[in-house]
mmCIF file of N, CA, C and O in Angstrom:
data_model
loop_
_atom_site.group_PDB
_atom_site.id
_atom_site.type_symbol
_atom_site.label_atom_id
_atom_site.label_comp_id
_atom_site.label_asym_id
_atom_site.label_seq_id
_atom_site.Cartn_x
_atom_site.Cartn_y
_atom_site.Cartn_z
ATOM 1 N N MET A 1 147.210 -87.003 -130.334
ATOM 2 C CA MET A 1 147.893 -86.935 -130.620
ATOM 3 C C MET A 1 149.982 -87.371 -130.659
ATOM 4 O O MET A 1 150.056 -88.174 -130.041
ATOM 5 N N ALA A 2 150.223 -87.258 -131.479
ATOM 6 C CA ALA A 2 151.920 -87.057 -131.847
ATOM 7 C C ALA A 2 152.529 -86.561 -131.401
ATOM 8 O O ALA A 2 152.557 -85.106 -132.062
ATOM 9 N N VAL A 3 153.874 -86.536 -130.793
ATOM 10 C CA VAL A 3 155.104 -85.711 -130.941
ATOM 11 C C VAL A 3 156.042 -85.671 -132.193
ATOM 12 O O VAL A 3 156.533 -86.949 -131.591
ATOM 13 N N TYR A 4 155.999 -84.542 -132.616
ATOM 14 C CA TYR A 4 156.932 -84.774 -133.712
ATOM 15 C C TYR A 4 158.036 -84.211 -133.058
ATOM 16 O O TYR A 4 158.120 -82.868 -132.650
ATOM 17 N N GLN A 5 159.446 -84.088 -133.364
ATOM 18 C CA GLN A 5 160.574 -83.585 -133.337
ATOM 19 C C GLN A 5 161.141 -83.111 -134.463
ATOM 20 O O GLN A 5 161.402 -83.614 -135.603
ATOM 21 N N TYR A 6 161.393 -81.205 -134.303
ATOM 22 C CA TYR A 6 162.605 -81.254 -135.677
ATOM 23 C C TYR A 6 163.775 -80.882 -135.155
ATOM 24 O O TYR A 6 163.764 -79.979 -133.479
ATOM 25 N N ARG A 7 164.549 -80.079 -136.149
ATOM 26 C CA ARG A 7 165.566 -79.772 -135.908
ATOM 27 C C ARG A 7 166.310 -78.377 -136.204
ATOM 28 O O ARG A 7 166.311 -78.219 -137.383
ATOM 29 N N CYS A 8 166.012 -76.860 -135.424
ATOM 30 C CA CYS A 8 166.579 -75.899 -136.263
ATOM 31 C C CYS A 8 168.391 -75.955 -136.088
ATOM 32 O O CYS A 8 168.874 -76.111 -134.623
ATOM 33 N N ALA A 9 168.761 -75.551 -137.293
ATOM 34 C CA ALA A 9 170.499 -75.227 -137.189
ATOM 35 C C ALA A 9 171.005 -74.458 -136.503
ATOM 36 O O ALA A 9 172.278 -74.821 -135.336
ATOM 37 N N GLU A 10 170.365 -73.355 -135.827
ATOM 38 C CA GLU A 10 170.544 -72.632 -134.521
ATOM 39 C C GLU A 10 169.812 -72.881 -133.270
ATOM 40 O O GLU A 10 170.752 -72.634 -132.264
ATOM 41 N N HIS A 11 168.666 -72.984 -132.965
ATOM 42 C CA HIS A 11 168.361 -73.563 -131.805
ATOM 43 C C HIS A 11 168.228 -75.136 -131.068
ATOM 44 O O HIS A 11 167.572 -74.902 -130.039
ATOM 45 N N GLY A 12 168.378 -76.272 -132.639
ATOM 46 C CA GLY A 12 168.220 -77.263 -131.553
ATOM 47 C C GLY A 12 167.156 -78.055 -131.742
ATOM 48 O O GLY A 12 166.088 -77.142 -132.674
ATOM 49 N N LEU A 13 166.599 -78.694 -130.856
ATOM 50 C CA LEU A 13 165.126 -79.380 -130.903
ATOM 51 C C LEU A 13 163.784 -78.511 -130.644
ATOM 52 O O LEU A 13 164.075 -77.762 -129.947
ATOM 53 N N LEU A 14 163.201 -78.993 -131.434
ATOM 54 C CA LEU A 14 161.660 -78.670 -131.148
ATOM 55 C C LEU A 14 160.791 -79.036 -131.451
ATOM 56 O O LEU A 14 161.260 -80.478 -132.147
ATOM 57 N N GLU A 15 159.915 -79.083 -130.252
ATOM 58 C CA GLU A 15 158.837 -80.509 -130.323
ATOM 59 C C GLU A 15 157.447 -79.931 -130.637
ATOM 60 O O GLU A 15 157.286 -78.634 -129.902
ATOM 61 N N VAL A 16 156.383 -80.249 -131.450
ATOM 62 C CA VAL A 16 155.438 -80.122 -132.030
ATOM 63 C C VAL A 16 154.166 -81.299 -132.043
ATOM 64 O O VAL A 16 155.047 -82.342 -132.500
ATOM 65 N N ALA A 17 153.153 -80.945 -131.267
ATOM 66 C CA ALA A 17 152.262 -82.135 -131.290
ATOM 67 C C ALA A 17 151.330 -81.864 -132.436
ATOM 68 O O ALA A 17 150.820 -80.872 -132.659
ATOM 69 N N ARG A 18 150.971 -83.112 -132.962
ATOM 70 C CA ARG A 18 150.156 -82.484 -134.413
ATOM 71 C C ARG A 18 149.301 -84.207 -134.283
ATOM 72 O O ARG A 18 149.879 -84.933 -133.417
ATOM 73 N N PRO A 19 147.989 -84.562 -135.090
ATOM 74 C CA PRO A 19 147.642 -85.879 -135.459
ATOM 75 C C PRO A 19 148.825 -86.992 -135.800
ATOM 76 O O PRO A 19 149.377 -86.306 -137.024
ATOM 77 N N ILE A 20 148.147 -87.680 -136.098
ATOM 78 C CA ILE A 20 148.931 -88.736 -135.753
ATOM 79 C C ILE A 20 148.801 -89.280 -137.636
ATOM 80 O O ILE A 20 147.644 -88.402 -138.205
ATOM 81 N N GLY A 21 150.384 -88.553 -138.432
ATOM 82 C CA GLY A 21 150.039 -88.872 -139.435
ATOM 83 C C GLY A 21 150.050 -87.507 -141.056
ATOM 84 O O GLY A 21 150.133 -87.533 -142.009
ATOM 85 N N THR A 22 149.748 -86.278 -139.505
ATOM 86 C CA THR A 22 149.797 -84.673 -140.371
ATOM 87 C C THR A 22 150.857 -84.437 -139.623
ATOM 88 O O THR A 22 150.924 -82.929 -140.046
ATOM 89 N N ALA A 23 152.160 -84.775 -140.217
ATOM 90 C CA ALA A 23 153.571 -84.136 -139.774
ATOM 91 C C ALA A 23 153.823 -83.324 -140.987
ATOM 92 O O ALA A 23 154.008 -84.056 -142.148
ATOM 93 N N ALA A 24 154.472 -82.394 -140.992
ATOM 94 C CA ALA A 24 155.501 -81.960 -141.678
ATOM 95 C C ALA A 24 156.868 -82.134 -141.937
ATOM 96 O O ALA A 24 157.040 -82.563 -141.493
ATOM 97 N N GLU A 25 156.955 -82.057 -143.457
ATOM 98 C CA GLU A 25 158.557 -82.426 -143.756
ATOM 99 C C GLU A 25 159.362 -81.112 -142.517
ATOM 100 O O GLU A 25 160.303 -81.896 -142.652
ATOM 101 N N SER A 26 159.309 -80.168 -142.834
ATOM 102 C CA SER A 26 159.852 -78.902 -141.689
ATOM 103 C C SER A 26 158.665 -78.154 -141.223
ATOM 104 O O SER A 26 157.284 -78.329 -142.066
ATOM 105 N N GLU A 27 159.077 -77.370 -140.014
ATOM 106 C CA GLU A 27 157.901 -77.201 -139.386
ATOM 107 C C GLU A 27 159.292 -75.089 -139.487
ATOM 108 O O GLU A 27 160.677 -75.114 -139.063
ATOM 109 N N PRO A 28 158.965 -74.100 -139.053
ATOM 110 C CA PRO A 28 159.283 -73.162 -138.993
ATOM 111 C C PRO A 28 160.000 -72.781 -137.133
ATOM 112 O O PRO A 28 158.971 -73.072 -136.451
ATOM 113 N N CYS A 29 161.140 -73.024 -137.084
ATOM 114 C CA CYS A 29 161.925 -72.501 -135.730
ATOM 115 C C CYS A 29 161.069 -71.294 -135.198
ATOM 116 O O CYS A 29 160.481 -70.133 -135.621
ATOM 117 N N PRO A 30 160.100 -71.781 -133.880
ATOM 118 C CA PRO A 30 159.497 -69.660 -133.390
ATOM 119 C C PRO A 30 161.122 -69.477 -133.030
ATOM 120 O O PRO A 30 160.426 -67.907 -132.804
ATOM 121 N N ASP A 31 161.361 -69.939 -132.974
ATOM 122 C CA ASP A 31 162.845 -68.574 -132.199
ATOM 123 C C ASP A 31 163.488 -67.668 -133.656
ATOM 124 O O ASP A 31 163.597 -66.191 -133.399
ATOM 125 N N CYS A 32 163.472 -67.876 -134.891
ATOM 126 C CA CYS A 32 164.383 -67.764 -136.039
ATOM 127 C C CYS A 32 163.383 -67.622 -137.131
ATOM 128 O O CYS A 32 163.186 -66.864 -137.821
ATOM 129 N N ALA A 33 162.003 -68.540 -137.064
ATOM 130 C CA ALA A 33 161.269 -69.075 -138.285
ATOM 131 C C ALA A 33 162.062 -69.272 -139.407
ATOM 132 O O ALA A 33 161.387 -69.151 -140.536
ATOM 133 N N ALA A 34 163.278 -70.148 -139.482
ATOM 134 C CA ALA A 34 163.867 -70.263 -140.172
ATOM 135 C C ALA A 34 163.535 -72.352 -139.900
ATOM 136 O O ALA A 34 162.659 -72.645 -139.461
ATOM 137 N N PRO A 35 163.271 -72.986 -141.540
ATOM 138 C CA PRO A 35 162.755 -74.244 -141.490
ATOM 139 C C PRO A 35 163.370 -74.804 -140.941
ATOM 140 O O PRO A 35 164.986 -75.641 -140.565
ATOM 141 N N ALA A 36 162.861 -76.085 -140.074
ATOM 142 C CA ALA A 36 163.516 -77.061 -139.124
ATOM 143 C C ALA A 36 163.039 -78.054 -139.713
ATOM 144 O O ALA A 36 161.585 -78.634 -139.530
ATOM 145 N N PRO A 37 163.758 -79.181 -140.380
ATOM 146 C CA PRO A 37 163.634 -80.788 -140.860
ATOM 147 C C PRO A 37 163.451 -81.471 -140.247
ATOM 148 O O PRO A 37 163.841 -80.984 -138.490
ATOM 149 N N ARG A 38 162.368 -82.658 -140.312
ATOM 150 C CA ARG A 38 161.963 -83.529 -139.145
ATOM 151 C C ARG A 38 163.017 -84.142 -139.012
ATOM 152 O O ARG A 38 164.066 -85.057 -139.666
ATOM 153 N N VAL A 39 163.417 -85.125 -137.640
ATOM 154 C CA VAL A 39 163.789 -85.493 -136.896
ATOM 155 C C VAL A 39 163.230 -86.971 -136.641
ATOM 156 O O VAL A 39 162.156 -87.236 -136.260
ATOM 157 N N PHE A 40 163.451 -88.519 -137.490
ATOM 158 C CA PHE A 40 162.712 -89.195 -136.796
ATOM 159 C C PHE A 40 163.538 -90.039 -135.101
ATOM 160 O O PHE A 40 164.537 -90.019 -135.303
ATOM 161 N N THR A 41 162.523 -90.365 -135.127
ATOM 162 C CA THR A 41 162.857 -91.026 -133.615
ATOM 163 C C THR A 41 162.184 -91.856 -133.929
ATOM 164 O O THR A 41 161.188 -92.446 -133.690
ATOM 165 N N ALA A 42 162.658 -92.480 -131.985
ATOM 166 C CA ALA A 42 161.493 -93.810 -131.559
ATOM 167 C C ALA A 42 160.147 -93.223 -130.617
ATOM 168 O O ALA A 42 160.344 -92.321 -130.148
ATOM 169 N N PRO A 43 159.935 -94.241 -131.289
ATOM 170 C CA PRO A 43 158.055 -93.913 -130.495
ATOM 171 C C PRO A 43 158.432 -94.103 -129.090
ATOM 172 O O PRO A 43 159.344 -94.045 -128.418
ATOM 173 N N ARG A 44 157.248 -92.876 -127.982
ATOM 174 C CA ARG A 44 157.644 -92.639 -126.855
ATOM 175 C C ARG A 44 157.017 -94.311 -125.704
ATOM 176 O O ARG A 44 156.089 -93.800 -125.068
ATOM 177 N N LEU A 45 157.601 -95.092 -126.335
ATOM 178 C CA LEU A 45 156.644 -96.228 -125.103
ATOM 179 C C LEU A 45 156.703 -96.247 -124.089
ATOM 180 O O LEU A 45 156.224 -96.864 -122.609
ATOM 181 N N SER A 46 158.027 -95.554 -123.279
ATOM 182 C CA SER A 46 158.298 -95.598 -122.314
ATOM 183 C C SER A 46 157.576 -94.697 -120.790
ATOM 184 O O SER A 46 157.401 -94.050 -120.066
ATOM 185 N N LEU A 47 156.746 -93.249 -122.068
ATOM 186 C CA LEU A 47 155.340 -92.128 -121.643
ATOM 187 C C LEU A 47 154.214 -93.094 -120.795
ATOM 188 O O LEU A 47 153.882 -92.352 -120.809
ATOM 189 N N GLY A 48 154.404 -94.452 -121.829
ATOM 190 C CA GLY A 48 153.118 -95.163 -121.144
ATOM 191 C C GLY A 48 152.523 -95.552 -119.382
ATOM 192 O O GLY A 48 153.295 -94.929 -118.907
ATOM 193 N N SER A 49 152.082 -96.349 -119.753
ATOM 194 C CA SER A 49 151.444 -96.812 -117.712
ATOM 195 C C SER A 49 152.217 -97.518 -118.062
ATOM 196 O O SER A 49 152.593 -98.638 -118.512
ATOM 197 N N ALA A 50 152.395 -97.784 -116.367
ATOM 198 C CA ALA A 50 153.472 -98.533 -115.791
ATOM 199 C C ALA A 50 153.137 -100.557 -115.812
ATOM 200 O O ALA A 50 153.606 -101.122 -116.085
ATOM 201 N N ARG A 51 151.616 -100.418 -116.129
ATOM 202 C CA ARG A 51 151.194 -101.717 -115.925
ATOM 203 C C ARG A 51 151.631 -102.263 -117.387
ATOM 204 O O ARG A 51 151.980 -103.306 -118.092
ATOM 205 N N ASN A 52 151.526 -101.020 -118.463
ATOM 206 C CA ASN A 52 151.693 -101.303 -120.633
ATOM 207 C C ASN A 52 153.374 -101.910 -120.463
ATOM 208 O O ASN A 52 153.499 -102.684 -120.875
ATOM 209 N N ARG A 53 154.400 -101.008 -119.972
ATOM 210 C CA ARG A 53 155.487 -101.189 -119.745
ATOM 211 C C ARG A 53 155.727 -102.820 -119.122
ATOM 212 O O ARG A 53 156.663 -103.100 -119.793
ATOM 213 N N ALA A 54 155.280 -102.861 -118.036
ATOM 214 C CA ALA A 54 155.626 -104.283 -117.209
ATOM 215 C C ALA A 54 155.563 -104.991 -118.309
ATOM 216 O O ALA A 54 156.670 -106.278 -118.490
ATOM 217 N N LEU A 55 154.448 -104.779 -119.009
ATOM 218 C CA LEU A 55 153.926 -106.246 -119.847
ATOM 219 C C LEU A 55 155.059 -106.816 -120.563
ATOM 220 O O LEU A 55 155.541 -107.671 -121.202
ATOM 221 N N ILE A 56 155.233 -105.613 -121.848
ATOM 222 C CA ILE A 56 156.213 -105.024 -122.791
ATOM 223 C C ILE A 56 157.857 -105.943 -121.740
ATOM 224 O O ILE A 56 158.394 -106.771 -123.135
ATOM 225 N N ASP A 57 157.891 -105.560 -120.810
ATOM 226 C CA ASP A 57 159.275 -105.766 -120.528
ATOM 227 C C ASP A 57 159.055 -107.383 -120.209
ATOM 228 O O ASP A 57 160.302 -108.342 -120.868
ATOM 229 N N ARG A 58 158.347 -107.915 -119.753
ATOM 230 C CA ARG A 58 157.737 -109.346 -119.387
ATOM 231 C C ARG A 58 157.930 -110.083 -120.780
ATOM 232 O O ARG A 58 158.608 -111.152 -120.873
ATOM 233 N N THR A 59 157.178 -109.345 -121.802
ATOM 234 C CA THR A 59 157.380 -110.130 -122.961
ATOM 235 C C THR A 59 157.931 -110.298 -123.807
ATOM 236 O O THR A 59 158.938 -111.501 -124.276
ATOM 237 N N VAL A 60 159.246 -109.104 -123.602
ATOM 238 C CA VAL A 60 160.929 -109.149 -124.178
ATOM 239 C C VAL A 60 161.617 -110.566 -123.614
ATOM 240 O O VAL A 60 162.641 -111.784 -123.984
ATOM 241 N N ARG A 61 161.533 -109.854 -122.217
ATOM 242 C CA ARG A 61 162.490 -111.391 -121.268
ATOM 243 C C ARG A 61 161.836 -112.807 -121.775
ATOM 244 O O ARG A 61 163.074 -113.549 -121.434
ATOM 245 N N THR A 62 160.599 -112.969 -121.852
ATOM 246 C CA THR A 62 160.133 -114.490 -121.982
ATOM 247 C C THR A 62 160.473 -114.800 -122.999
ATOM 248 O O THR A 62 160.899 -115.872 -123.760
ATOM 249 N N ALA A 63 160.855 -113.984 -124.376
ATOM 250 C CA ALA A 63 161.307 -114.436 -125.343
ATOM 251 C C ALA A 63 162.601 -115.374 -125.951
ATOM 252 O O ALA A 63 162.402 -116.308 -126.678
ATOM 253 N N ASP A 64 163.255 -115.300 -125.179
ATOM 254 C CA ASP A 64 164.688 -116.113 -124.991
ATOM 255 C C ASP A 64 164.520 -116.901 -124.081
ATOM 256 O O ASP A 64 165.612 -117.965 -124.699
ATOM 257 N N GLU A 65 164.432 -116.568 -122.644
ATOM 258 C CA GLU A 65 164.300 -117.786 -122.034
ATOM 259 C C GLU A 65 162.993 -118.052 -121.041
ATOM 260 O O GLU A 65 161.965 -116.537 -120.245
ATOM 261 N N PRO A 66 161.862 -118.780 -121.967
ATOM 262 C CA PRO A 66 160.590 -118.836 -121.096
ATOM 263 C C PRO A 66 161.337 -119.023 -119.474
ATOM 264 O O PRO A 66 161.486 -119.884 -119.120
ATOM 265 N N ALA A 67 159.922 -118.827 -118.800
ATOM 266 C CA ALA A 67 159.626 -119.363 -117.740
ATOM 267 C C ALA A 67 160.267 -120.625 -117.239
ATOM 268 O O ALA A 67 159.259 -121.210 -118.341
ATOM 269 N N VAL A 68 160.453 -121.317 -116.073
ATOM 270 C CA VAL A 68 160.579 -122.532 -116.300
ATOM 271 C C VAL A 68 159.734 -122.642 -114.771
ATOM 272 O O VAL A 68 159.976 -122.377 -113.887
ATOM 273 N N VAL A 69 158.685 -124.004 -114.587
ATOM 274 C CA VAL A 69 157.767 -123.961 -113.482
ATOM 275 C C VAL A 69 158.562 -125.434 -113.407
ATOM 276 O O VAL A 69 158.495 -126.203 -113.770
ATOM 277 N N SER A 70 158.159 -125.660 -112.135
ATOM 278 C CA SER A 70 158.954 -126.744 -111.350
ATOM 279 C C SER A 70 157.426 -128.485 -110.998
ATOM 280 O O SER A 70 157.942 -129.368 -110.628
ATOM 281 N N ALA A 71 156.443 -127.721 -111.941
ATOM 282 C CA ALA A 71 154.643 -128.632 -111.102
ATOM 283 C C ALA A 71 154.095 -127.785 -111.920
ATOM 284 O O ALA A 71 154.213 -126.746 -111.929
ATOM 285 N N PRO A 72 153.216 -128.563 -112.134
ATOM 286 C CA PRO A 72 152.153 -128.059 -112.721
ATOM 287 C C PRO A 72 151.187 -127.477 -111.829
ATOM 288 O O PRO A 72 151.752 -127.983 -110.492
ATOM 289 N N PRO A 73 149.619 -126.240 -112.361
ATOM 290 C CA PRO A 73 149.586 -125.382 -111.026
ATOM 291 C C PRO A 73 148.974 -126.695 -110.484
ATOM 292 O O PRO A 73 147.734 -127.666 -111.141
ATOM 293 N N SER A 74 148.289 -126.047 -109.182
ATOM 294 C CA SER A 74 147.281 -127.184 -108.621
ATOM 295 C C SER A 74 146.281 -126.951 -108.796
ATOM 296 O O SER A 74 145.443 -126.017 -109.112
ATOM 297 N N ARG A 75 145.389 -127.462 -108.448
ATOM 298 C CA ARG A 75 143.351 -127.667 -109.011
ATOM 299 C C ARG A 75 142.878 -127.265 -107.692
ATOM 300 O O ARG A 75 142.931 -128.410 -107.133
ATOM 301 N N ARG A 76 142.487 -126.045 -107.410
ATOM 302 C CA ARG A 76 141.615 -126.315 -106.406
ATOM 303 C C ARG A 76 140.434 -125.741 -106.610
ATOM 304 O O ARG A 76 139.685 -125.178 -107.062
ATOM 305 N N PRO A 77 139.691 -126.713 -105.395
ATOM 306 C CA PRO A 77 138.392 -126.504 -105.463
ATOM 307 C C PRO A 77 137.813 -124.865 -105.610
ATOM 308 O O PRO A 77 138.299 -124.163 -104.602
ATOM 309 N N PRO A 78 136.461 -124.499 -106.773
ATOM 310 C CA PRO A 78 136.614 -122.886 -106.303
ATOM 311 C C PRO A 78 135.759 -123.166 -105.104
ATOM 312 O O PRO A 78 135.301 -123.577 -104.313
ATOM 313 N N PRO A 79 136.051 -121.507 -104.179
ATOM 314 C CA PRO A 79 135.696 -121.450 -103.101
ATOM 315 C C PRO A 79 134.398 -120.944 -102.529
ATOM 316 O O PRO A 79 132.908 -120.985 -103.723
ATOM 317 N N ARG A 80 133.616 -121.549 -101.717
ATOM 318 C CA ARG A 80 132.149 -121.819 -101.387
ATOM 319 C C ARG A 80 132.007 -120.490 -100.910
ATOM 320 O O ARG A 80 132.130 -119.404 -100.789
ATOM 321 N N ALA A 81 130.681 -120.284 -101.212
ATOM 322 C CA ALA A 81 129.697 -118.932 -101.306
ATOM 323 C C ALA A 81 129.486 -118.916 -99.870
ATOM 324 O O ALA A 81 129.151 -120.114 -99.162
ATOM 325 N N THR A 82 129.667 -117.860 -99.611
ATOM 326 C CA THR A 82 129.301 -117.786 -97.420
ATOM 327 C C THR A 82 127.790 -116.762 -97.379
ATOM 328 O O THR A 82 127.950 -116.777 -96.448
ATOM 329 N N ASN A 83 127.549 -116.346 -98.573
ATOM 330 C CA ASN A 83 126.057 -116.175 -98.345
ATOM 331 C C ASN A 83 124.788 -117.150 -98.302
ATOM 332 O O ASN A 83 124.699 -117.805 -98.689
ATOM 333 N N PRO A 84 124.851 -117.391 -97.042
ATOM 334 C CA PRO A 84 123.367 -118.431 -96.265
ATOM 335 C C PRO A 84 122.817 -118.299 -97.563
ATOM 336 O O PRO A 84 121.541 -120.092 -97.933
ATOM 337 N N ALA A 85 122.078 -117.705 -98.237
ATOM 338 C CA ALA A 85 120.696 -117.389 -99.059
ATOM 339 C C ALA A 85 121.024 -118.390 -100.043
ATOM 340 O O ALA A 85 120.507 -118.812 -100.709
ATOM 341 N N LEU A 86 122.686 -118.148 -100.481
ATOM 342 C CA LEU A 86 123.269 -119.329 -101.700
ATOM 343 C C LEU A 86 123.208 -120.862 -101.513
ATOM 344 O O LEU A 86 122.684 -121.875 -102.089
ATOM 345 N N ALA A 87 122.792 -121.007 -99.960
ATOM 346 C CA ALA A 87 122.435 -122.476 -99.723
ATOM 347 C C ALA A 87 122.114 -123.145 -100.413
ATOM 348 O O ALA A 87 121.590 -124.549 -99.989
ATOM 349 N N ARG A 88 120.449 -122.297 -100.290
ATOM 350 C CA ARG A 88 119.412 -122.234 -99.912
ATOM 351 C C ARG A 88 118.602 -123.781 -101.833
ATOM 352 O O ARG A 88 117.346 -123.715 -101.873
ATOM 353 N N LEU A 89 119.848 -122.459 -102.696
ATOM 354 C CA LEU A 89 119.186 -122.986 -103.802
ATOM 355 C C LEU A 89 119.324 -124.720 -104.514
ATOM 356 O O LEU A 89 120.345 -124.834 -103.905
ATOM 357 N N PRO A 90 118.873 -125.243 -104.879
ATOM 358 C CA PRO A 90 118.983 -126.572 -105.695
ATOM 359 C C PRO A 90 120.858 -126.464 -106.551
ATOM 360 O O PRO A 90 121.095 -125.943 -107.049
ATOM 361 N N ARG A 91 120.956 -127.866 -106.294
ATOM 362 C CA ARG A 91 122.380 -128.165 -106.631
ATOM 363 C C ARG A 91 122.035 -128.684 -107.560
ATOM 364 O O ARG A 91 120.674 -129.843 -107.649
ATOM 365 N N PRO A 92 122.559 -128.639 -109.202
ATOM 366 C CA PRO A 92 122.332 -129.669 -110.288
ATOM 367 C C PRO A 92 123.031 -130.946 -109.831
ATOM 368 O O PRO A 92 123.638 -131.635 -108.725
#
């Protein structure tokens, strides 16, 4: 569902939830029944999850100034299994 905004001349903004792409050019005001034309607004990206907002912020921040690393990442061996049954398996 998308939230569309309409502006009544007397009562201000009103919000209507409709499926995406089904917004009408005007919507009747619930208070005075006058036609309220649709107002085009920015998408509500800030209402998404915190993880998605952080990803968008990092992407925007690194577009102009990429992160600089001082050294390549270290190559650590994979952690050894602690299950004793795995030690009896044949090795390649």
